[in-house]
Amino acid sequence: MIYMTDKLPACPVEITLQLIGNKWKVLILRDLLDGTKRFGELKKSVTGITQKVLTSNLRSMEESDLVTREVFPEVPPRVEYTLTEIGYSLKPILDSMAVWGDEYKSRLTK
């Protein structure tokens, strides 16, 4: 598991990249910053992601303590995902990425 300190790289940037180093995880985090989402809601909002890839990324993020998964005993089953405190602590990084992306886009369109 990624959060075991004996397996973490020495470089803090590398640690962050291991946790959120693909576009899908960043987009999942972006969508969960607004609050708890059901699996189907995430599937719709993360454009282009397959069910298999979404499931894999959510499991990895759960193992890393970035998200929690709650299953409700209903038929059909309802599953909800929520950011943990650690997951939510990534908000300033995603906010900075959004600001940088807006600035980059505006430079290209001048």
CSV table of N, CA, C and O in Angstrom, one decimal:
chain,number,residue,atom,x,y,z
A,1,MET,N,0.8,-1.2,0.0
A,1,MET,CA,0.0,0.0,0.0
A,1,MET,C,0.9,1.2,0.0
A,1,MET,O,1.9,1.3,0.7
A,2,ILE,N,0.4,2.2,-0.7
A,2,ILE,CA,1.2,3.4,-0.9
A,2,ILE,C,1.5,4.2,0.3
A,2,ILE,O,2.5,4.9,0.5
A,3,TYR,N,0.6,4.2,1.3
A,3,TYR,CA,0.8,5.0,2.5
A,3,TYR,C,1.7,4.4,3.6
A,3,TYR,O,1.9,5.0,4.6
A,4,MET,N,2.3,3.3,3.3
A,4,MET,CA,3.2,2.7,4.2
A,4,MET,C,4.6,3.4,4.0
A,4,MET,O,5.1,3.4,3.0
A,5,THR,N,5.0,4.1,5.1
A,5,THR,CA,6.2,5.0,5.0
A,5,THR,C,7.4,4.3,4.5
A,5,THR,O,8.3,4.9,3.9
A,6,ASP,N,7.6,3.0,4.8
A,6,ASP,CA,8.8,2.3,4.4
A,6,ASP,C,8.9,2.1,2.9
A,6,ASP,O,9.9,1.7,2.3
A,7,LYS,N,7.7,2.3,2.2
A,7,LYS,CA,7.7,2.1,0.7
A,7,LYS,C,7.6,3.4,0.0
A,7,LYS,O,7.5,3.4,-1.3
A,8,LEU,N,7.6,4.5,0.7
A,8,LEU,CA,7.4,5.8,0.0
A,8,LEU,C,8.8,6.3,-0.5
A,8,LEU,O,9.8,6.1,0.2
A,9,PRO,N,8.8,6.9,-1.6
A,9,PRO,CA,10.1,7.5,-2.1
A,9,PRO,C,10.5,8.7,-1.2
A,9,PRO,O,9.7,9.2,-0.5
A,10,ALA,N,11.8,9.0,-1.3
A,10,ALA,CA,12.3,10.1,-0.5
A,10,ALA,C,11.8,11.4,-1.0
A,10,ALA,O,11.6,12.4,-0.2
A,11,CYS,N,11.6,11.6,-2.3
A,11,CYS,CA,11.1,12.8,-2.9
A,11,CYS,C,9.6,13.1,-2.7
A,11,CYS,O,8.8,12.2,-3.1
A,12,PRO,N,9.3,14.2,-2.1
A,12,PRO,CA,7.8,14.4,-1.9
A,12,PRO,C,7.0,14.6,-3.2
A,12,PRO,O,5.9,14.3,-3.2
A,13,VAL,N,7.7,15.2,-4.2
A,13,VAL,CA,7.0,15.3,-5.5
A,13,VAL,C,6.7,13.9,-6.1
A,13,VAL,O,5.6,13.7,-6.6
A,14,GLU,N,7.6,13.0,-5.9
A,14,GLU,CA,7.4,11.6,-6.4
A,14,GLU,C,6.3,11.0,-5.6
A,14,GLU,O,5.5,10.2,-6.2
A,15,ILE,N,6.2,11.2,-4.4
A,15,ILE,CA,5.1,10.7,-3.6
A,15,ILE,C,3.7,11.2,-4.1
A,15,ILE,O,2.8,10.4,-4.3
A,16,THR,N,3.7,12.5,-4.3
A,16,THR,CA,2.4,13.0,-4.9
A,16,THR,C,2.1,12.4,-6.2
A,16,THR,O,0.9,12.1,-6.5
A,17,LEU,N,3.1,12.3,-7.1
A,17,LEU,CA,2.8,11.7,-8.4
A,17,LEU,C,2.4,10.3,-8.3
A,17,LEU,O,1.6,9.8,-9.1
A,18,GLN,N,2.9,9.5,-7.4
A,18,GLN,CA,2.5,8.2,-7.2
A,18,GLN,C,1.0,8.1,-6.8
A,18,GLN,O,0.3,7.2,-7.2
A,19,LEU,N,0.6,9.1,-6.0
A,19,LEU,CA,-0.8,9.1,-5.5
A,19,LEU,C,-1.8,9.6,-6.6
A,19,LEU,O,-2.9,9.1,-6.7
A,20,ILE,N,-1.4,10.6,-7.3
A,20,ILE,CA,-2.4,11.3,-8.3
A,20,ILE,C,-1.8,11.4,-9.6
A,20,ILE,O,-2.2,12.3,-10.4
A,21,GLY,N,-0.8,10.6,-10.0
A,21,GLY,CA,0.0,10.8,-11.2
A,21,GLY,C,-0.6,10.4,-12.5
A,21,GLY,O,0.1,10.2,-13.5
A,22,ASN,N,-1.9,10.2,-12.6
A,22,ASN,CA,-2.5,10.0,-13.9
A,22,ASN,C,-3.8,10.9,-14.0
A,22,ASN,O,-4.3,11.4,-13.1
A,23,LYS,N,-4.1,11.2,-15.3
A,23,LYS,CA,-5.2,12.1,-15.5
A,23,LYS,C,-6.5,11.7,-14.9
A,23,LYS,O,-7.3,12.5,-14.4
A,24,TRP,N,-6.8,10.4,-14.8
A,24,TRP,CA,-8.0,9.9,-14.3
A,24,TRP,C,-8.2,10.2,-12.8
A,24,TRP,O,-9.2,10.7,-12.4
A,25,LYS,N,-7.1,10.0,-12.1
A,25,LYS,CA,-7.2,10.3,-10.6
A,25,LYS,C,-7.4,11.7,-10.4
A,25,LYS,O,-8.2,12.1,-9.5
A,26,VAL,N,-6.7,12.6,-11.1
A,26,VAL,CA,-6.9,14.0,-10.9
A,26,VAL,C,-8.3,14.4,-11.3
A,26,VAL,O,-8.9,15.2,-10.5
A,27,LEU,N,-8.9,13.9,-12.3
A,27,LEU,CA,-10.3,14.2,-12.7
A,27,LEU,C,-11.3,13.7,-11.7
A,27,LEU,O,-12.3,14.3,-11.4
A,28,ILE,N,-11.0,12.5,-11.1
A,28,ILE,CA,-11.9,12.0,-10.1
A,28,ILE,C,-11.8,12.9,-8.9
A,28,ILE,O,-12.9,13.2,-8.3
A,29,LEU,N,-10.6,13.3,-8.5
A,29,LEU,CA,-10.5,14.2,-7.3
A,29,LEU,C,-11.2,15.5,-7.6
A,29,LEU,O,-12.0,16.0,-6.7
A,30,ARG,N,-11.1,16.0,-8.8
A,30,ARG,CA,-11.8,17.3,-9.1
A,30,ARG,C,-13.3,17.1,-8.9
A,30,ARG,O,-13.9,18.0,-8.3
A,31,ASP,N,-13.9,16.0,-9.4
A,31,ASP,CA,-15.3,15.9,-9.2
A,31,ASP,C,-15.7,15.6,-7.8
A,31,ASP,O,-16.8,16.0,-7.4
A,32,LEU,N,-14.9,14.9,-7.0
A,32,LEU,CA,-15.3,14.6,-5.6
A,32,LEU,C,-15.1,15.8,-4.7
A,32,LEU,O,-15.6,15.8,-3.6
A,33,LEU,N,-14.3,16.8,-5.2
A,33,LEU,CA,-14.2,18.1,-4.4
A,33,LEU,C,-15.5,18.7,-4.1
A,33,LEU,O,-15.7,19.4,-3.1
A,34,ASP,N,-16.5,18.5,-5.0
A,34,ASP,CA,-17.8,19.1,-4.9
A,34,ASP,C,-18.7,18.3,-3.9
A,34,ASP,O,-19.8,18.8,-3.5
A,35,GLY,N,-18.2,17.1,-3.5
A,35,GLY,CA,-19.0,16.3,-2.5
A,35,GLY,C,-19.1,14.9,-3.0
A,35,GLY,O,-18.6,14.5,-4.0
A,36,THR,N,-19.8,14.1,-2.2
A,36,THR,CA,-20.0,12.7,-2.4
A,36,THR,C,-20.7,12.4,-3.8
A,36,THR,O,-21.6,13.1,-4.1
A,37,LYS,N,-20.2,11.4,-4.5
A,37,LYS,CA,-20.7,11.0,-5.8
A,37,LYS,C,-20.9,9.5,-5.8
A,37,LYS,O,-20.2,8.8,-5.3
A,38,ARG,N,-22.0,9.1,-6.5
A,38,ARG,CA,-22.2,7.7,-6.8
A,38,ARG,C,-21.3,7.3,-8.0
A,38,ARG,O,-20.9,8.2,-8.8
A,39,PHE,N,-21.1,6.0,-8.1
A,39,PHE,CA,-20.2,5.5,-9.2
A,39,PHE,C,-20.7,6.0,-10.6
A,39,PHE,O,-19.9,6.5,-11.4
A,40,GLY,N,-22.0,5.9,-10.8
A,40,GLY,CA,-22.6,6.3,-12.1
A,40,GLY,C,-22.4,7.8,-12.4
A,40,GLY,O,-22.1,8.2,-13.5
A,41,GLU,N,-22.4,8.6,-11.3
A,41,GLU,CA,-22.2,10.0,-11.5
A,41,GLU,C,-20.8,10.3,-11.9
A,41,GLU,O,-20.5,11.1,-12.8
A,42,LEU,N,-19.8,9.6,-11.3
A,42,LEU,CA,-18.4,9.8,-11.7
A,42,LEU,C,-18.2,9.3,-13.1
A,42,LEU,O,-17.5,9.9,-13.8
A,43,LYS,N,-18.8,8.2,-13.4
A,43,LYS,CA,-18.6,7.6,-14.8
A,43,LYS,C,-19.1,8.6,-15.8
A,43,LYS,O,-18.4,8.8,-16.9
A,44,LYS,N,-20.2,9.4,-15.6
A,44,LYS,CA,-20.7,10.4,-16.5
A,44,LYS,C,-19.8,11.6,-16.5
A,44,LYS,O,-19.6,12.2,-17.6
A,45,SER,N,-19.3,12.0,-15.4
A,45,SER,CA,-18.6,13.3,-15.3
A,45,SER,C,-17.1,13.2,-15.7
A,45,SER,O,-16.6,14.2,-16.2
A,46,VAL,N,-16.5,12.0,-15.6
A,46,VAL,CA,-15.2,11.9,-16.1
A,46,VAL,C,-15.2,11.3,-17.5
A,46,VAL,O,-15.2,10.1,-17.7
A,47,THR,N,-15.3,12.3,-18.4
A,47,THR,CA,-15.5,11.9,-19.8
A,47,THR,C,-14.4,11.0,-20.4
A,47,THR,O,-13.2,11.3,-20.2
A,48,GLY,N,-14.8,10.0,-21.0
A,48,GLY,CA,-13.9,9.1,-21.7
A,48,GLY,C,-13.4,7.9,-20.8
A,48,GLY,O,-12.7,7.0,-21.4
A,49,ILE,N,-13.7,7.9,-19.6
A,49,ILE,CA,-13.2,6.8,-18.7
A,49,ILE,C,-14.1,5.6,-18.8
A,49,ILE,O,-15.3,5.7,-19.0
A,50,THR,N,-13.4,4.4,-18.9
A,50,THR,CA,-14.2,3.2,-18.9
A,50,THR,C,-14.6,2.8,-17.5
A,50,THR,O,-13.9,3.2,-16.5
A,51,GLN,N,-15.6,1.9,-17.4
A,51,GLN,CA,-16.0,1.4,-16.1
A,51,GLN,C,-14.8,0.7,-15.4
A,51,GLN,O,-14.6,0.9,-14.2
A,52,LYS,N,-14.1,-0.1,-16.1
A,52,LYS,CA,-12.9,-0.9,-15.6
A,52,LYS,C,-11.9,0.1,-15.0
A,52,LYS,O,-11.3,-0.1,-13.9
A,53,VAL,N,-11.5,1.1,-15.8
A,53,VAL,CA,-10.5,2.0,-15.4
A,53,VAL,C,-11.0,2.9,-14.2
A,53,VAL,O,-10.2,3.1,-13.2
A,54,LEU,N,-12.2,3.3,-14.2
A,54,LEU,CA,-12.7,4.0,-13.0
A,54,LEU,C,-12.7,3.2,-11.8
A,54,LEU,O,-12.2,3.6,-10.7
A,55,THR,N,-13.1,1.9,-11.9
A,55,THR,CA,-13.1,1.0,-10.7
A,55,THR,C,-11.7,0.8,-10.2
A,55,THR,O,-11.4,0.9,-9.0
A,56,SER,N,-10.8,0.6,-11.1
A,56,SER,CA,-9.4,0.4,-10.7
A,56,SER,C,-8.8,1.6,-10.0
A,56,SER,O,-8.1,1.5,-9.0
A,57,ASN,N,-9.1,2.8,-10.6
A,57,ASN,CA,-8.5,4.0,-10.0
A,57,ASN,C,-9.2,4.3,-8.6
A,57,ASN,O,-8.5,4.7,-7.7
A,58,LEU,N,-10.5,4.1,-8.5
A,58,LEU,CA,-11.1,4.3,-7.2
A,58,LEU,C,-10.6,3.3,-6.2
A,58,LEU,O,-10.4,3.7,-5.0
A,59,ARG,N,-10.3,2.1,-6.5
A,59,ARG,CA,-9.8,1.1,-5.6
A,59,ARG,C,-8.4,1.6,-5.1
A,59,ARG,O,-8.1,1.5,-3.9
A,60,SER,N,-7.6,2.0,-6.1
A,60,SER,CA,-6.2,2.5,-5.7
A,60,SER,C,-6.3,3.7,-4.8
A,60,SER,O,-5.6,3.8,-3.8
A,61,MET,N,-7.2,4.6,-5.1
A,61,MET,CA,-7.4,5.8,-4.3
A,61,MET,C,-7.9,5.5,-2.9
A,61,MET,O,-7.5,6.1,-1.9
A,62,GLU,N,-8.7,4.4,-2.8
A,62,GLU,CA,-9.2,4.0,-1.5
A,62,GLU,C,-8.1,3.4,-0.7
A,62,GLU,O,-8.0,3.6,0.5
A,63,GLU,N,-7.3,2.6,-1.3
A,63,GLU,CA,-6.1,1.9,-0.7
A,63,GLU,C,-5.1,3.0,-0.2
A,63,GLU,O,-4.5,2.8,0.8
A,64,SER,N,-5.0,4.1,-0.9
A,64,SER,CA,-4.1,5.2,-0.5
A,64,SER,C,-4.8,6.2,0.5
A,64,SER,O,-4.2,7.2,0.8
A,65,ASP,N,-6.0,5.9,0.9
A,65,ASP,CA,-6.7,6.7,1.9
A,65,ASP,C,-7.1,8.1,1.3
A,65,ASP,O,-7.2,9.1,2.1
A,66,LEU,N,-7.3,8.2,0.0
A,66,LEU,CA,-7.7,9.4,-0.6
A,66,LEU,C,-9.3,9.5,-0.7
A,66,LEU,O,-9.8,10.6,-0.6
A,67,VAL,N,-9.9,8.4,-0.8
A,67,VAL,CA,-11.4,8.3,-0.9
A,67,VAL,C,-11.9,7.2,0.0
A,67,VAL,O,-11.2,6.2,0.3
A,68,THR,N,-13.2,7.4,0.4
A,68,THR,CA,-13.8,6.3,1.1
A,68,THR,C,-15.0,5.8,0.2
A,68,THR,O,-15.5,6.6,-0.6
A,69,ARG,N,-15.3,4.5,0.4
A,69,ARG,CA,-16.3,3.9,-0.4
A,69,ARG,C,-17.4,3.4,0.6
A,69,ARG,O,-17.1,2.7,1.5
A,70,GLU,N,-18.6,3.8,0.3
A,70,GLU,CA,-19.7,3.3,1.2
A,70,GLU,C,-20.8,2.6,0.3
A,70,GLU,O,-21.3,3.1,-0.7
A,71,VAL,N,-21.0,1.3,0.7
A,71,VAL,CA,-22.0,0.5,0.0
A,71,VAL,C,-23.3,0.5,0.8
A,71,VAL,O,-23.2,0.2,2.0
A,72,PHE,N,-24.4,0.8,0.2
A,72,PHE,CA,-25.7,0.7,0.8
A,72,PHE,C,-26.4,-0.6,0.5
A,72,PHE,O,-26.5,-0.9,-0.7
A,73,PRO,N,-27.0,-1.2,1.5
A,73,PRO,CA,-27.6,-2.5,1.2
A,73,PRO,C,-29.0,-2.4,0.6
A,73,PRO,O,-30.0,-2.5,1.3
A,74,GLU,N,-29.0,-2.0,-0.7
A,74,GLU,CA,-30.2,-1.8,-1.4
A,74,GLU,C,-30.2,-2.7,-2.7
A,74,GLU,O,-29.2,-3.2,-3.0
A,75,VAL,N,-31.3,-2.8,-3.3
A,75,VAL,CA,-31.4,-3.4,-4.6
A,75,VAL,C,-31.9,-2.4,-5.6
A,75,VAL,O,-33.1,-2.0,-5.4
A,76,PRO,N,-31.2,-2.1,-6.6
A,76,PRO,CA,-29.8,-2.5,-6.8
A,76,PRO,C,-28.9,-1.8,-5.8
A,76,PRO,O,-29.2,-0.7,-5.3
A,77,PRO,N,-27.7,-2.3,-5.6
A,77,PRO,CA,-26.7,-1.7,-4.6
A,77,PRO,C,-26.4,-0.3,-5.0
A,77,PRO,O,-26.2,0.0,-6.2
A,78,ARG,N,-26.2,0.5,-4.0
A,78,ARG,CA,-25.8,1.9,-4.2
A,78,ARG,C,-24.5,2.1,-3.6
A,78,ARG,O,-24.3,1.7,-2.4
A,79,VAL,N,-23.5,2.6,-4.3
A,79,VAL,CA,-22.1,2.8,-3.8
A,79,VAL,C,-21.8,4.3,-4.0
A,79,VAL,O,-22.0,4.9,-5.1
A,80,GLU,N,-21.3,4.9,-2.9
A,80,GLU,CA,-20.9,6.3,-3.0
A,80,GLU,C,-19.5,6.5,-2.6
A,80,GLU,O,-18.9,5.7,-1.7
A,81,TYR,N,-18.8,7.5,-3.2
A,81,TYR,CA,-17.4,7.8,-2.9
A,81,TYR,C,-17.3,9.2,-2.4
A,81,TYR,O,-18.0,10.1,-2.9
A,82,THR,N,-16.5,9.3,-1.4
A,82,THR,CA,-16.3,10.6,-0.8
A,82,THR,C,-14.8,10.8,-0.5
A,82,THR,O,-14.1,9.9,-0.2
A,83,LEU,N,-14.3,12.0,-0.7
A,83,LEU,CA,-12.9,12.3,-0.3
A,83,LEU,C,-12.7,12.2,1.2
A,83,LEU,O,-13.5,12.6,2.0
A,84,THR,N,-11.6,11.7,1.5
A,84,THR,CA,-11.2,11.7,2.9
A,84,THR,C,-10.5,13.0,3.2
A,84,THR,O,-10.4,13.8,2.3
A,85,GLU,N,-10.2,13.2,4.5
A,85,GLU,CA,-9.5,14.5,4.8
A,85,GLU,C,-8.2,14.6,4.0
A,85,GLU,O,-7.8,15.7,3.6
A,86,ILE,N,-7.5,13.5,3.9
A,86,ILE,CA,-6.2,13.5,3.1
A,86,ILE,C,-6.5,13.8,1.6
A,86,ILE,O,-5.8,14.6,1.0
A,87,GLY,N,-7.6,13.2,1.1
A,87,GLY,CA,-7.9,13.5,-0.3
A,87,GLY,C,-8.3,14.9,-0.5
A,87,GLY,O,-7.9,15.6,-1.5
A,88,TYR,N,-9.1,15.5,0.5
A,88,TYR,CA,-9.5,16.9,0.4
A,88,TYR,C,-8.3,17.8,0.5
A,88,TYR,O,-8.3,18.9,0.0
A,89,SER,N,-7.2,17.4,1.2
A,89,SER,CA,-6.1,18.2,1.4
A,89,SER,C,-5.4,18.5,0.0
A,89,SER,O,-4.5,19.4,-0.1
A,90,LEU,N,-5.7,17.7,-1.0
A,90,LEU,CA,-5.1,18.0,-2.4
A,90,LEU,C,-5.8,19.1,-3.1
A,90,LEU,O,-5.4,19.5,-4.2
A,91,LYS,N,-6.9,19.7,-2.5
A,91,LYS,CA,-7.6,20.8,-3.2
A,91,LYS,C,-6.7,22.0,-3.6
A,91,LYS,O,-6.8,22.4,-4.7
A,92,PRO,N,-5.8,22.4,-2.8
A,92,PRO,CA,-4.9,23.6,-3.2
A,92,PRO,C,-4.1,23.2,-4.5
A,92,PRO,O,-3.9,24.1,-5.3
A,93,ILE,N,-3.7,22.0,-4.6
A,93,ILE,CA,-2.9,21.5,-5.8
A,93,ILE,C,-3.8,21.6,-7.0
A,93,ILE,O,-3.4,22.1,-8.1
A,94,LEU,N,-5.0,21.1,-6.9
A,94,LEU,CA,-6.0,21.1,-8.0
A,94,LEU,C,-6.4,22.5,-8.4
A,94,LEU,O,-6.5,22.9,-9.5
A,95,ASP,N,-6.6,23.4,-7.4
A,95,ASP,CA,-6.9,24.8,-7.6
A,95,ASP,C,-5.8,25.4,-8.4
A,95,ASP,O,-6.0,26.2,-9.3
A,96,SER,N,-4.5,25.2,-8.0
A,96,SER,CA,-3.4,25.8,-8.7
A,96,SER,C,-3.3,25.3,-10.1
A,96,SER,O,-3.0,26.0,-11.0
A,97,MET,N,-3.6,24.0,-10.3
A,97,MET,CA,-3.6,23.5,-11.7
A,97,MET,C,-4.7,24.2,-12.5
A,97,MET,O,-4.4,24.5,-13.7
A,98,ALA,N,-5.8,24.4,-11.9
A,98,ALA,CA,-6.9,25.1,-12.7
A,98,ALA,C,-6.5,26.5,-13.1
A,98,ALA,O,-6.7,27.0,-14.2
A,99,VAL,N,-5.9,27.3,-12.1
A,99,VAL,CA,-5.4,28.6,-12.4
A,99,VAL,C,-4.4,28.6,-13.5
A,99,VAL,O,-4.4,29.4,-14.4
A,100,TRP,N,-3.4,27.7,-13.4
A,100,TRP,CA,-2.4,27.6,-14.4
A,100,TRP,C,-2.9,27.3,-15.7
A,100,TRP,O,-2.6,27.9,-16.8
A,101,GLY,N,-3.9,26.3,-15.8
A,101,GLY,CA,-4.5,25.9,-17.0
A,101,GLY,C,-5.3,27.1,-17.7
A,101,GLY,O,-5.2,27.3,-18.9
A,102,ASP,N,-6.0,27.9,-16.9
A,102,ASP,CA,-6.7,29.1,-17.4
A,102,ASP,C,-5.7,30.1,-18.0
A,102,ASP,O,-5.9,30.6,-19.1
A,103,GLU,N,-4.6,30.3,-17.3
A,103,GLU,CA,-3.6,31.3,-17.7
A,103,GLU,C,-2.9,30.8,-19.0
A,103,GLU,O,-2.7,31.6,-20.0
A,104,TYR,N,-2.6,29.5,-19.1
A,104,TYR,CA,-2.0,28.9,-20.3
A,104,TYR,C,-3.0,29.1,-21.5
A,104,TYR,O,-2.6,29.5,-22.6
A,105,LYS,N,-4.2,28.7,-21.2
A,105,LYS,CA,-5.2,28.8,-22.3
A,105,LYS,C,-5.4,30.2,-22.8
A,105,LYS,O,-5.5,30.5,-24.0
A,106,SER,N,-5.4,31.2,-21.9
A,106,SER,CA,-5.6,32.6,-22.3
A,106,SER,C,-4.4,33.1,-23.1
A,106,SER,O,-4.5,33.9,-24.0
A,107,ARG,N,-3.2,32.6,-22.8
A,107,ARG,CA,-2.0,33.0,-23.5
A,107,ARG,C,-2.0,32.5,-25.0
A,107,ARG,O,-1.6,33.1,-25.9
A,108,LEU,N,-2.6,31.3,-25.1
A,108,LEU,CA,-2.6,30.7,-26.5
A,108,LEU,C,-3.7,31.3,-27.3
A,108,LEU,O,-3.6,31.3,-28.6
A,109,THR,N,-4.7,31.9,-26.7
A,109,THR,CA,-5.8,32.5,-27.5
A,109,THR,C,-5.7,34.0,-27.7
A,109,THR,O,-6.6,34.6,-28.3
A,110,LYS,N,-4.5,34.5,-27.4
A,110,LYS,CA,-4.3,36.0,-27.6
A,110,LYS,C,-4.0,36.2,-29.0
A,110,LYS,O,-3.4,35.5,-29.7
